Short mmCIF file of C-alpha atoms in Angstrom, two decimals:
data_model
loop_
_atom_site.label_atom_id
_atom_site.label_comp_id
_atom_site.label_asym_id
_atom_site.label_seq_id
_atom_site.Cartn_x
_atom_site.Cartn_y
_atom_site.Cartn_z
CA UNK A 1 21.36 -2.69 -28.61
CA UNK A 2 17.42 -2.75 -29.46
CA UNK A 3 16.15 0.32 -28.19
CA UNK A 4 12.75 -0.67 -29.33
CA UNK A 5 12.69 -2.76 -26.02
CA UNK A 6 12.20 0.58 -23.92
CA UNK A 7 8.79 0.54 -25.65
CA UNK A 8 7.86 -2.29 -23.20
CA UNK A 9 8.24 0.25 -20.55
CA UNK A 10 5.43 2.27 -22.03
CA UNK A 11 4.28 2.69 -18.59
CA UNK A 12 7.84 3.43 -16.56
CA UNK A 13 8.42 6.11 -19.42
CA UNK A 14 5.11 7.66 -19.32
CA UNK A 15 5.68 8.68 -15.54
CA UNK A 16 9.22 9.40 -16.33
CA UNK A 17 7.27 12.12 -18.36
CA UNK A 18 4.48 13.07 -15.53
CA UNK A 19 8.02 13.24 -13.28
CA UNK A 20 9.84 15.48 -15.48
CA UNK A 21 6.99 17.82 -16.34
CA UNK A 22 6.22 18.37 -12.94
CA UNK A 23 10.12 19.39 -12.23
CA UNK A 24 9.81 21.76 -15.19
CA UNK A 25 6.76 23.05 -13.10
CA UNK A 26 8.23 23.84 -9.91
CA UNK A 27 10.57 25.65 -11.36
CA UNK A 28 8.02 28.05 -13.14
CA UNK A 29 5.25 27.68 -11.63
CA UNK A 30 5.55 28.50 -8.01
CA UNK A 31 1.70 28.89 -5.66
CA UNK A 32 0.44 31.99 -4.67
CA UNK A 33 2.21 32.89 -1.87
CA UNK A 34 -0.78 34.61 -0.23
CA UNK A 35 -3.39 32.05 -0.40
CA UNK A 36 -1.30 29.14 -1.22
CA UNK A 37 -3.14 28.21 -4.32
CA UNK A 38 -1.51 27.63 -7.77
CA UNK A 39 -1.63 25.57 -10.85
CA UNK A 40 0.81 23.35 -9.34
CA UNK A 41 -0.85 22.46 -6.71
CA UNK A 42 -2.60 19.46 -6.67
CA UNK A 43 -4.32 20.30 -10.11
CA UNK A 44 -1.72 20.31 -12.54
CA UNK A 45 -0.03 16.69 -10.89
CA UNK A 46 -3.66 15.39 -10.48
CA UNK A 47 -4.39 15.83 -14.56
CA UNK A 48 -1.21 14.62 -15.48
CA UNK A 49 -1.64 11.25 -13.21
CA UNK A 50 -5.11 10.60 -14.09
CA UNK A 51 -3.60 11.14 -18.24
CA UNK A 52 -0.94 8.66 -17.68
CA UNK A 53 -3.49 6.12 -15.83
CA UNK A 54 -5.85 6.66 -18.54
CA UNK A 55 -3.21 6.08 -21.32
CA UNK A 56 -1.45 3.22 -20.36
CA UNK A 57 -4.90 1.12 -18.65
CA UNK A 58 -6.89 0.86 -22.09
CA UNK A 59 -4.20 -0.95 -24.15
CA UNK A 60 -4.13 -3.67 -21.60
CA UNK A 61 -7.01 -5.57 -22.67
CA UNK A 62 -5.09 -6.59 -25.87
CA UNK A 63 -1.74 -6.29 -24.91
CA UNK A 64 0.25 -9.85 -25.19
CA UNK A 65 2.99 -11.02 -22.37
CA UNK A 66 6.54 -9.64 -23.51
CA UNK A 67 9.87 -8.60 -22.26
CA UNK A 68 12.97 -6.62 -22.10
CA UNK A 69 16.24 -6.41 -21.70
CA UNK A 70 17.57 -10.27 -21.52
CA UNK A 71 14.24 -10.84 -19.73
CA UNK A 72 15.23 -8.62 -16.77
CA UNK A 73 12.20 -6.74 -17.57
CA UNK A 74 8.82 -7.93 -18.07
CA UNK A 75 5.02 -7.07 -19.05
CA UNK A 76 1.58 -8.85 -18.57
CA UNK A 77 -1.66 -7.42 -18.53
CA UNK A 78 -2.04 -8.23 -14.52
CA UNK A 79 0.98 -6.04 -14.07
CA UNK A 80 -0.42 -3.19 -15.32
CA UNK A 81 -3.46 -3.93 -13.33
CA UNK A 82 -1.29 -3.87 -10.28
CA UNK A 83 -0.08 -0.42 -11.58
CA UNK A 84 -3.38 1.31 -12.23
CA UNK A 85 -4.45 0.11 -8.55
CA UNK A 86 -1.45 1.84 -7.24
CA UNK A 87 -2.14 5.13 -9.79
CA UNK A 88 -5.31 5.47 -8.34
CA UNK A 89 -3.99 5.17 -4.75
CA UNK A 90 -1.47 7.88 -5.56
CA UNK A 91 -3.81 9.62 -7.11
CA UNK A 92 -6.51 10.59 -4.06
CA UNK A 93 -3.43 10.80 -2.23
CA UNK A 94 -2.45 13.68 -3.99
CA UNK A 95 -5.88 15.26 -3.31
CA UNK A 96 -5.76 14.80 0.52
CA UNK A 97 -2.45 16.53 0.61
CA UNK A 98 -3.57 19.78 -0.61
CA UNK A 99 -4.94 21.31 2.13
CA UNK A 100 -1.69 20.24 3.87
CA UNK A 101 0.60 21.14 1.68
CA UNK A 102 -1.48 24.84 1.01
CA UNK A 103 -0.07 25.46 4.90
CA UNK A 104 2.69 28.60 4.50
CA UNK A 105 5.50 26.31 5.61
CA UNK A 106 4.76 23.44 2.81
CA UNK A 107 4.13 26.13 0.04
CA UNK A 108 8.07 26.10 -1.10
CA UNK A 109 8.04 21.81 -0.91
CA UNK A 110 5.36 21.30 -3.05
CA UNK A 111 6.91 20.11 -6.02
CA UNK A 112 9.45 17.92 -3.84
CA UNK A 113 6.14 16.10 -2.33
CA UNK A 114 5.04 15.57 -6.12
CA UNK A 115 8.21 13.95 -7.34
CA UNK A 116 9.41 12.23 -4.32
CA UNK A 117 5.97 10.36 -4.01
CA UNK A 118 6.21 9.69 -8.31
CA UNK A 119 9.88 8.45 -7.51
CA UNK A 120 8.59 5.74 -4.81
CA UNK A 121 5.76 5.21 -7.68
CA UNK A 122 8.40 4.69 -10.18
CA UNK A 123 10.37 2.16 -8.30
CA UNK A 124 7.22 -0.11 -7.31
CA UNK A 125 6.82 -0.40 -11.54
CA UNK A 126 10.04 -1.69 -11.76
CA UNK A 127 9.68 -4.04 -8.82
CA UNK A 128 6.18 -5.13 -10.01
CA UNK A 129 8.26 -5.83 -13.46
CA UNK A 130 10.98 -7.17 -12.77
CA UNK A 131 12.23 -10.97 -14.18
CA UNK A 132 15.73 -11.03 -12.29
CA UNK A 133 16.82 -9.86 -8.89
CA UNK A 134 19.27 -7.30 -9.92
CA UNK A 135 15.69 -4.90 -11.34
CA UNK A 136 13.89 -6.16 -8.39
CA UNK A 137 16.24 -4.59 -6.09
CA UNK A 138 17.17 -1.27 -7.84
CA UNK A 139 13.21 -0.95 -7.84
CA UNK A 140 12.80 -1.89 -4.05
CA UNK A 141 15.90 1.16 -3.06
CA UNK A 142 13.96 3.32 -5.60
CA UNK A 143 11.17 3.35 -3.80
CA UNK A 144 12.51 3.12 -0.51
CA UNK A 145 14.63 5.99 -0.18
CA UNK A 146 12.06 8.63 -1.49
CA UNK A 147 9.56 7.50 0.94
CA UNK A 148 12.32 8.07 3.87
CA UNK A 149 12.67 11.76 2.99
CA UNK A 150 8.54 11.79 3.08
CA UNK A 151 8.15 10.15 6.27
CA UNK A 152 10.75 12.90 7.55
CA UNK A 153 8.78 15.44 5.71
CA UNK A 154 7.77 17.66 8.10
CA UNK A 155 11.18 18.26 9.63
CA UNK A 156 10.35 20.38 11.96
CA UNK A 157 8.47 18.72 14.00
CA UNK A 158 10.34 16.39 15.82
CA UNK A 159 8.14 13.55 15.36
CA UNK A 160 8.46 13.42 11.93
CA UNK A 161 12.34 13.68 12.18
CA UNK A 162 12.13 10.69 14.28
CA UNK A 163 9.50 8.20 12.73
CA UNK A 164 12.06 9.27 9.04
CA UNK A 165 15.27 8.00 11.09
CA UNK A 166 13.80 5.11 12.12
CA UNK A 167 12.74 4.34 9.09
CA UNK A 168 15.86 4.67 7.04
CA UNK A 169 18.03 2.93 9.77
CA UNK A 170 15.29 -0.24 9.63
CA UNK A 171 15.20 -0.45 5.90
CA UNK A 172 18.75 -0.47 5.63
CA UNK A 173 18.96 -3.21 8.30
CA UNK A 174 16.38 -5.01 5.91
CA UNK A 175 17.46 -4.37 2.61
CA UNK A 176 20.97 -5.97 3.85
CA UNK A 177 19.35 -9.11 5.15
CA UNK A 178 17.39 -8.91 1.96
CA UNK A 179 20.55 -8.50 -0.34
CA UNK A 180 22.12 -11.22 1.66
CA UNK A 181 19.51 -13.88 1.21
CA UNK A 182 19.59 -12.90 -2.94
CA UNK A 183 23.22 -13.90 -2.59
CA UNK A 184 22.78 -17.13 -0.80
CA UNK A 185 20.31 -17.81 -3.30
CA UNK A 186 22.81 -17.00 -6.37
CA UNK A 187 25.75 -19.05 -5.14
CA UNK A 188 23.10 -21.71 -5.21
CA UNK A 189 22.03 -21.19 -8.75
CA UNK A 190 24.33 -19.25 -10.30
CA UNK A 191 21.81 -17.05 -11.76
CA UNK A 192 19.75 -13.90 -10.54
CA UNK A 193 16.75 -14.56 -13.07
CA UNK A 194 13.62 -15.66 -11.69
CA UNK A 195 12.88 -18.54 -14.21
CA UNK A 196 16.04 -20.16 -14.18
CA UNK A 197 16.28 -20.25 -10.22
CA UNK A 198 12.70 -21.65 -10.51
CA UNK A 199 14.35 -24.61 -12.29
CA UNK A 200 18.53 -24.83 -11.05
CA UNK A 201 17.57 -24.05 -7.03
CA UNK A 202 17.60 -26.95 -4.59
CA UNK A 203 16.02 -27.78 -1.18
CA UNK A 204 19.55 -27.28 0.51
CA UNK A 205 19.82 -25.75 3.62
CA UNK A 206 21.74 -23.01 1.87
CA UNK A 207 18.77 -22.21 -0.92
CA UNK A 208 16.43 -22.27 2.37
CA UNK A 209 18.36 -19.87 4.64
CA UNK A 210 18.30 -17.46 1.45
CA UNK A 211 14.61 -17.87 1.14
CA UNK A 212 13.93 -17.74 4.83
CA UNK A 213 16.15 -13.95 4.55
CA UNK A 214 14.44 -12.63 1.55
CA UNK A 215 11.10 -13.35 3.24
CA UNK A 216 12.54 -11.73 6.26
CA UNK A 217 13.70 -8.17 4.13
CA UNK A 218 10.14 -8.67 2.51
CA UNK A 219 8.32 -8.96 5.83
CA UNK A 220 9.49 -5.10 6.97
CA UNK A 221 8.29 -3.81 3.68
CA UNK A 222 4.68 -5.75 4.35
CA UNK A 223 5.08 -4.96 7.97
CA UNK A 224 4.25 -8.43 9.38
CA UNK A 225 5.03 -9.07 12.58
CA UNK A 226 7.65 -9.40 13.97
CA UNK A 227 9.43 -7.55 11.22
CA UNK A 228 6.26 -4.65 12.63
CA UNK A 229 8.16 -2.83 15.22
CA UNK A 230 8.90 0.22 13.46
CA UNK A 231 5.47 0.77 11.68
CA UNK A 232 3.26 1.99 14.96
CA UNK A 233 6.07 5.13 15.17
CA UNK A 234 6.21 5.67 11.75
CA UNK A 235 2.85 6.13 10.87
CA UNK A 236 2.31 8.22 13.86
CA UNK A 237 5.47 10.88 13.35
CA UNK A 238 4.62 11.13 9.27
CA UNK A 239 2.27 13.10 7.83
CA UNK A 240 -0.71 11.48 7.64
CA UNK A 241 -1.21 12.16 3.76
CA UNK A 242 2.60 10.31 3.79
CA UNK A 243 0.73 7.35 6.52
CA UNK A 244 -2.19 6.75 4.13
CA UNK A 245 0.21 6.35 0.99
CA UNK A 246 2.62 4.02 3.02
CA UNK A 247 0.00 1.95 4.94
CA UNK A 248 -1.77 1.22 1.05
CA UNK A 249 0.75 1.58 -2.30
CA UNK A 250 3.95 0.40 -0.55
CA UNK A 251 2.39 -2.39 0.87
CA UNK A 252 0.60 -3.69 -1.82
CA UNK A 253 3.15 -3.66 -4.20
CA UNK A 254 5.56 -5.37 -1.86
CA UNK A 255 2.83 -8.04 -1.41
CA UNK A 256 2.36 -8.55 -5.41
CA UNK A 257 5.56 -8.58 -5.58
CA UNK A 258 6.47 -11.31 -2.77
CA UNK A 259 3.74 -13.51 -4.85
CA UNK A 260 5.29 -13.30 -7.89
CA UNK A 261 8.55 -13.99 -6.72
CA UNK A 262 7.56 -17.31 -5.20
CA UNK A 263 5.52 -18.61 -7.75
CA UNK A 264 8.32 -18.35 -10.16
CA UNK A 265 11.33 -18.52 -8.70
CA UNK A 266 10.51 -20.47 -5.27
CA UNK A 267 7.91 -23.15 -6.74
CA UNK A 268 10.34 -26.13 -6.14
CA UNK A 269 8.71 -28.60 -3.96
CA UNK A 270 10.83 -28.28 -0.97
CA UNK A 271 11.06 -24.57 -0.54
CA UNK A 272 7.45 -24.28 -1.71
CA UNK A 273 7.07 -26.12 1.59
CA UNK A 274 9.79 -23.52 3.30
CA UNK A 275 8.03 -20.77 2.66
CA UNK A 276 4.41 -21.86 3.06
CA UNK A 277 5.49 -22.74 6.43
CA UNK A 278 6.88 -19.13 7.39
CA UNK A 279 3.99 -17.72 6.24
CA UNK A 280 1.43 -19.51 7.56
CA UNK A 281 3.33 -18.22 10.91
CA UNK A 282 4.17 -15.02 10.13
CA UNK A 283 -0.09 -14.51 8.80
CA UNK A 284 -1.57 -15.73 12.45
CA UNK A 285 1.42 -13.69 14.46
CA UNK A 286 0.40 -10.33 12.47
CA UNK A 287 -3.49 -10.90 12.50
CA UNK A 288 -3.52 -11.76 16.29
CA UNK A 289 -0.44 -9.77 17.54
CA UNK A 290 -2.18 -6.36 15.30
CA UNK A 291 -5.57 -7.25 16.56
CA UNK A 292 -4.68 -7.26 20.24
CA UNK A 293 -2.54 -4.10 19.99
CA UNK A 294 -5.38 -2.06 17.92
CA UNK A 295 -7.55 -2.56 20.82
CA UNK A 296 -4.97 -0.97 23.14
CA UNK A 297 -4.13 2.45 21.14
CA UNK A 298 -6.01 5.79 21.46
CA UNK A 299 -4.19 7.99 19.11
CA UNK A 300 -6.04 7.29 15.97
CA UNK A 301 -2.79 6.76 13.67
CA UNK A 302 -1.28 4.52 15.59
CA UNK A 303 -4.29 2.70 15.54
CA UNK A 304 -4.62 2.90 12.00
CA UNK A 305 -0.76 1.45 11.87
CA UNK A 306 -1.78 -1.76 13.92
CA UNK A 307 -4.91 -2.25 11.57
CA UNK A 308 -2.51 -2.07 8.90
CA UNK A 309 -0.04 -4.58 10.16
CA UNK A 310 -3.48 -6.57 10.44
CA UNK A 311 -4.36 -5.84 7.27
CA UNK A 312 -0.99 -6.82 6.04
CA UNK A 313 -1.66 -10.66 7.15
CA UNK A 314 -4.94 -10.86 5.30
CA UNK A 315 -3.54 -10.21 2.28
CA UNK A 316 -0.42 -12.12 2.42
CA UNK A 317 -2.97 -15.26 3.09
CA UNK A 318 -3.93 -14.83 -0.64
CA UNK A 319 -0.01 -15.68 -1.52
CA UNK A 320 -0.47 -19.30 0.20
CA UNK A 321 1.05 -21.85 -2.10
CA UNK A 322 1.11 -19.25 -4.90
CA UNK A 323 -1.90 -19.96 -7.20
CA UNK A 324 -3.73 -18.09 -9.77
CA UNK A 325 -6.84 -17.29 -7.66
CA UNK A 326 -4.51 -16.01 -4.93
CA UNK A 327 -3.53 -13.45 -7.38
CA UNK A 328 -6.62 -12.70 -7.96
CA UNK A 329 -8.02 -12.19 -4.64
CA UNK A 330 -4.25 -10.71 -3.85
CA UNK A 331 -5.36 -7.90 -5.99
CA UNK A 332 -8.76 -7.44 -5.52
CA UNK A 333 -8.19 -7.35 -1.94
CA UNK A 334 -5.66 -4.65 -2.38
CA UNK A 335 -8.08 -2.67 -4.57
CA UNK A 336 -10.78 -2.79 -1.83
CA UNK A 337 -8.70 -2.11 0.90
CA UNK A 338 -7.18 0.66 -0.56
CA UNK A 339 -10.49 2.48 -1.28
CA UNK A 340 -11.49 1.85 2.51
CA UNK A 341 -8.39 2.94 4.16
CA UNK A 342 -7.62 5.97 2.47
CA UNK A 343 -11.09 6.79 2.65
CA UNK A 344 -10.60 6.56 6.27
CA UNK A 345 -7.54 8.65 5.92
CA UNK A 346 -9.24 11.44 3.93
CA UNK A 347 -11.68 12.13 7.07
CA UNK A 348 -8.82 11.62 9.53
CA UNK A 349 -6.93 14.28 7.40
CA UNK A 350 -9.56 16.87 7.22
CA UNK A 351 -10.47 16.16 11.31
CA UNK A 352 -6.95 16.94 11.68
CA UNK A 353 -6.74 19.81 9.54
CA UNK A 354 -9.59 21.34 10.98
CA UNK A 355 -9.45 20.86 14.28
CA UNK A 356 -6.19 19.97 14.98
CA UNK A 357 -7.17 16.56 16.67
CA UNK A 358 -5.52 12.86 16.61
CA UNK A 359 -6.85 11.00 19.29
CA UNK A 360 -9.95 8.15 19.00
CA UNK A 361 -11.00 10.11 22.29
CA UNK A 362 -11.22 12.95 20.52
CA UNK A 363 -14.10 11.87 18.20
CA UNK A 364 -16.16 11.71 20.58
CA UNK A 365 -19.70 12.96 19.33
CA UNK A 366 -18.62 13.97 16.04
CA UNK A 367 -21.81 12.81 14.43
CA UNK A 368 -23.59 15.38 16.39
CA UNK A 369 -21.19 18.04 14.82
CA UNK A 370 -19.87 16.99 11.51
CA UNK A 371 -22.50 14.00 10.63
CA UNK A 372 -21.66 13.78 7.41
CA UNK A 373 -17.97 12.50 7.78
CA UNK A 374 -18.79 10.44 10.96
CA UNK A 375 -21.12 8.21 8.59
CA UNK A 376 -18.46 8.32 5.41
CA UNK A 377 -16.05 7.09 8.11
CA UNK A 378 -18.00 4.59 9.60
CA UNK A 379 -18.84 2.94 5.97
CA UNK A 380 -14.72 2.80 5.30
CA UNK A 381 -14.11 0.55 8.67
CA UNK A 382 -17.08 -1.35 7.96
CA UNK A 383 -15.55 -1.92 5.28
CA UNK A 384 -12.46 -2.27 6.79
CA UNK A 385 -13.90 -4.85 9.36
CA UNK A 386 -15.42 -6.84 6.32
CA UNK A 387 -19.41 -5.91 6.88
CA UNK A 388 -21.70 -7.51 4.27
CA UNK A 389 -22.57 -5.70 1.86
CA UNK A 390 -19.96 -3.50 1.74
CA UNK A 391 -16.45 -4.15 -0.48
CA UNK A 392 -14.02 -5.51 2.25
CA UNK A 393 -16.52 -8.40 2.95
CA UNK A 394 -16.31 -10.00 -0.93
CA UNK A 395 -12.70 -9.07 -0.33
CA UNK A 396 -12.03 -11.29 2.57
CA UNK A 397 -14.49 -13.89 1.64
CA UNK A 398 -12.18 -14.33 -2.24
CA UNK A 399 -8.85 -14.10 0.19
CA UNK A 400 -10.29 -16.82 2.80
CA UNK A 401 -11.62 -19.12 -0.65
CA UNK A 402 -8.83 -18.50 -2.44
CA UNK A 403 -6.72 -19.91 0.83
CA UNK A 404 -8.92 -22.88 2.17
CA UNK A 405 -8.81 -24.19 -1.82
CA UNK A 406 -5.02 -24.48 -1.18
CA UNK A 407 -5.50 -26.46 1.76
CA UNK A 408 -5.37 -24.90 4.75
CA UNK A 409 -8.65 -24.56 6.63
CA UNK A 410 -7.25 -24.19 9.76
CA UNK A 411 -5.77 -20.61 8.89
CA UNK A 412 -8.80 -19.54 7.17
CA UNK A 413 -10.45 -20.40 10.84
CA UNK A 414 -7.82 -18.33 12.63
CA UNK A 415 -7.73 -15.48 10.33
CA UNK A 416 -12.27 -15.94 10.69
CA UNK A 417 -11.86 -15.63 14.57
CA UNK A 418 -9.41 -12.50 14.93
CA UNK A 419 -11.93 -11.08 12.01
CA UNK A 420 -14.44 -10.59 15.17
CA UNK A 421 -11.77 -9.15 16.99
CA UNK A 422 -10.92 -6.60 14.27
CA UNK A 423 -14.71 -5.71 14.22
CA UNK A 424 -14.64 -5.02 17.62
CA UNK A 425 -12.18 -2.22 17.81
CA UNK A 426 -13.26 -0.95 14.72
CA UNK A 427 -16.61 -0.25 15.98
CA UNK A 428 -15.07 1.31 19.23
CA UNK A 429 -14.48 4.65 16.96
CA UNK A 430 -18.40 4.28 15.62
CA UNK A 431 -19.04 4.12 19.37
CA UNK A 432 -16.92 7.29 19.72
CA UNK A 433 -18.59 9.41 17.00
CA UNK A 434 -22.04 8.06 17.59
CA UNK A 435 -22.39 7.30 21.18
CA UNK A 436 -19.91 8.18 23.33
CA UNK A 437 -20.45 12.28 24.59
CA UNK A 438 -18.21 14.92 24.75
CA UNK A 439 -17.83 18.36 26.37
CA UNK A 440 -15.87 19.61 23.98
CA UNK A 441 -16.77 17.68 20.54
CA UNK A 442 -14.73 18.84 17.34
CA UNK A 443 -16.34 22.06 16.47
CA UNK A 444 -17.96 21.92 13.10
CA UNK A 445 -16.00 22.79 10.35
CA UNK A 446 -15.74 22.17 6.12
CA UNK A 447 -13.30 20.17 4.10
CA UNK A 448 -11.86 21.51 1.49
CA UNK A 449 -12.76 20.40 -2.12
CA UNK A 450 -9.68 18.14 -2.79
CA UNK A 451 -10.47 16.48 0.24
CA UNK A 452 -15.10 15.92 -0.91
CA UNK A 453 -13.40 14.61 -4.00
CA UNK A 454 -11.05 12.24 -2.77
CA UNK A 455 -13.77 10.97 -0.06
CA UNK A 456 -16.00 10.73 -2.99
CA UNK A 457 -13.65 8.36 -5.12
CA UNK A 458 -13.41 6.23 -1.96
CA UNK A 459 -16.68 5.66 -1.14
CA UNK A 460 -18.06 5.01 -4.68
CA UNK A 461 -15.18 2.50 -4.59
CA UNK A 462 -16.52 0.88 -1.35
CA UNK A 463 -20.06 0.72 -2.68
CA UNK A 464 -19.51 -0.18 -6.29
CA UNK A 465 -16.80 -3.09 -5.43
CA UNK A 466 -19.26 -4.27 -2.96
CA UNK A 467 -22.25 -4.49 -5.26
CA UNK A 468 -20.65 -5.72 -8.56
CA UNK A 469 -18.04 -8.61 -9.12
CA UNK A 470 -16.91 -7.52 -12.46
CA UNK A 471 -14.11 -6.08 -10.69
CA UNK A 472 -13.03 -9.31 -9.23
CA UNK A 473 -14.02 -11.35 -12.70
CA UNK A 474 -12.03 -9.29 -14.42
CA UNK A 475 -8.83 -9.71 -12.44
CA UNK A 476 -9.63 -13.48 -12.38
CA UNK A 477 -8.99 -13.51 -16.19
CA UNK A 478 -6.02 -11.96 -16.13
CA UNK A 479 -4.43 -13.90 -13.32
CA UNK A 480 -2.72 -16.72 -15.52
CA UNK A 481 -0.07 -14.15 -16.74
CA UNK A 482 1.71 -14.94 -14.00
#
């Protein structure tokens, strides 16, 4: 065996490292049980993610295409793109969990936050890497499972308990169909390598029910409706450090990965046309089904869960017939919206640990009390809504281009019309916080300095993706690795 192949996996091993080094940690290195504070919280995993972000980002620029392993693994520049999206993602979600996890009951679970969320990290690499089905799925359980014992991580509280075991039992239910279709799909070809099904698989009814499965396991991990059911729950029983890291990383990654599993091993003519089809369905069910449930919701996470599922359909229109600026507006898009929702996320966690509040009803006059994260909130659903000039407009306006080039203005005109309908329940909280009095507004209070910086990285990312397209440009170039 050539072990010099593991150097490929520069990136898997250097957060193998972070991983272990932050094990090593927790077992020496234990907060301050008094005031909760410690090198290992949030400081020491912080460094050591930025480190590894840093390390394995600059080589990309000159890195050429290679794999692994029989081709089972594989490297291009845009992957590790993909990665450092989700690093930074990770990375301010690390810093609005430390208030949270500073609480006296969290102080002993710190390190098992840490890990569990670099596990579910971990397993997106491999799934964002993967050539062959077999990697693909040992990725897709790698990441799955860790984020079930997060959802459930405040066990306690029986909300949490509850969103976790719905979560496990509906990913198993998924994964199986998943699994299923990947088997349908090898007795077709004979192989599990994305390539070679590309050029062996048929448009038999057999190849197609495979396809139509996978796309089915994929849509709970995207949370596309109708696959949707258990997200609202979910994101409402987690902690909402846990919400904002499952509404973003897991998503995106699922939705990369989706892409690059039809454009290489689903490009045949006939189940091109297959899966086109479902999607083009499955995008107007989730943007119009999410839209018209957002309106309806007053806790503020469950809200946040519908704009998600939303969400979710936008950028699954950049996967439409699988081309190269689809990836590129794919991953922009994820950038952007990643910046504005867990910039959203970061005020809603430091209402919540502040004041103890949830509820859109509860924000109520906030400007009048804490102005300063009323107006960082209302730029992130701007945003969010796709405002000019802020980031999420260029976002949708690449995803809309990059899907009306392949053909299908008709979508692009749905997905324009339920874009008005997004902006008007986003706007009902900036009606809330600006307009809309209250008896009893949230008293005003201070975030803690995790929480300023990880606001800070989020806005600069609104404002700076929004002004400058060398972002976007540069993703562009990259987008024929795949």
């Amino acid at each position: 065996m050539d072990y010099s192949q593991f150097l490929y996996m520069h990136e898997e091993l250097s957060l193998l490292a972070v991983i272990v080094v932050l094990f090593l940690a927790d077992l020496f290195m234990c907060p301050d049980k008094k005031s909760g504070r410690g090198v290992f919280n949030t400081p020491l995993p912080a460094v050591l993610l930025a480190v590894h972000t840093a390390l394995n980002f600059l080589p990309c620029c000159s890195a050429a295409p290679a794999e692994a392993f029989g081709g089972m693994y594989q490297y291009t520049p845009m992957m590790t793109v993909m990665k450092t999206v989700l690093n930074l993602g990770t990375l301010v979600t690390f810093l609005m969990a430390h208030k949270w996890l500073s609480r006296e009951e969290n102080l002993v679970k710190q390190g098992e936050f840490y890990q569990l969320l670099l596990f579910t990290l971990l397993g997106m690499y491999l799934m964002i890497s993967s050539g062959h089905f077999l990697m693909f799925f040992i990725g897709l359980e790698l990441a799955s499972v860790p984020m079930t014992a997060l959802v459930a991580f405040d066990k306690k509280r029986s909300q949490s308990a509850e969103a976790g075991a719905k979560y496990i039992l509906l990913a198993l239910f998924s994964s199986a169909l998943l699994l299923y279709g990947i088997s349908l799909i090898y007795g077709v070809t004979g192989t599990l390598y994305f390539n070679e099904i590309g050029v062996l698989i048929d448009g038999s009814l057999l190849s197609i029910f495979g396809l139509l499965l996978f796309i089915t396991g994929m849509g709970f991990k995207i949370s596309l409706v109708p696959f949707h059911l258990w997200t609202a729950d979910t994101y409402q029983g987690a902690p909402t450090s846990v919400t904002a890291y499952l509404s973003v990383i897991s998503k995106g990654a699922a939705a990369f990965v989706l892409m690059t599993v039809f454009m290489k091993a689903f490009a045949q003519c006939d189940l091109m046309y297959a899966w086109n089809t479902a999607l083009y369905w499955l995008i107007v069910a989730s943007i119009t089904v999410a839209n018209l449930f957002a309106i309806r919701q007053d806790n503020i996470k469950r809200f946040m869960a519908f704009s998600a599922i939303s969400q979710a359909g936008y950028l699954v229109l950049a996967v439409m017939d699988g081309t190269a600026q689809g990836m590129s507006a794919l991953v922009f898009y994820l950038l952007v919206y990643m910046v504005s929702n867990l910039g959203a996320f970061a005020v809603m966690t430091s209402v919540e640990e502040g004041s103890g509040k949830v509820n859109i009803s509860d924000y109520n006059g906030l400007y009048r009390t804490n102005p300063k994260l009323a107006f960082l909130m209302t730029l992130c659903l701007f945003s969010l809504a796709g405002i000019p000039p802020f980031a999420g407009f260029f976002s949708k306006f690449f995803v809309f281009m990059a899907a009306f080039n392949a053909g299908y203005p008709l979508l692009v005109f749905i997905a324009l019309a339920n874009t008005v309908i997004s902006l008007y329940y986003y706007l009902l909280i900036v009606k809330a916080m600006y307009i809309t009095p209250s008896d009893n507004p949230i008293p005003t209070f201070r975030s803690d300095v995790y929480t300023r910086l990880a606001l800070l990285l989020c806005i600069a990312g609104v404002i700076v993706c929004g002004l400058g397209g060398v972002f976007y440009n540069y993703i562009d170039t990259l987008s024929y690795g795949l």
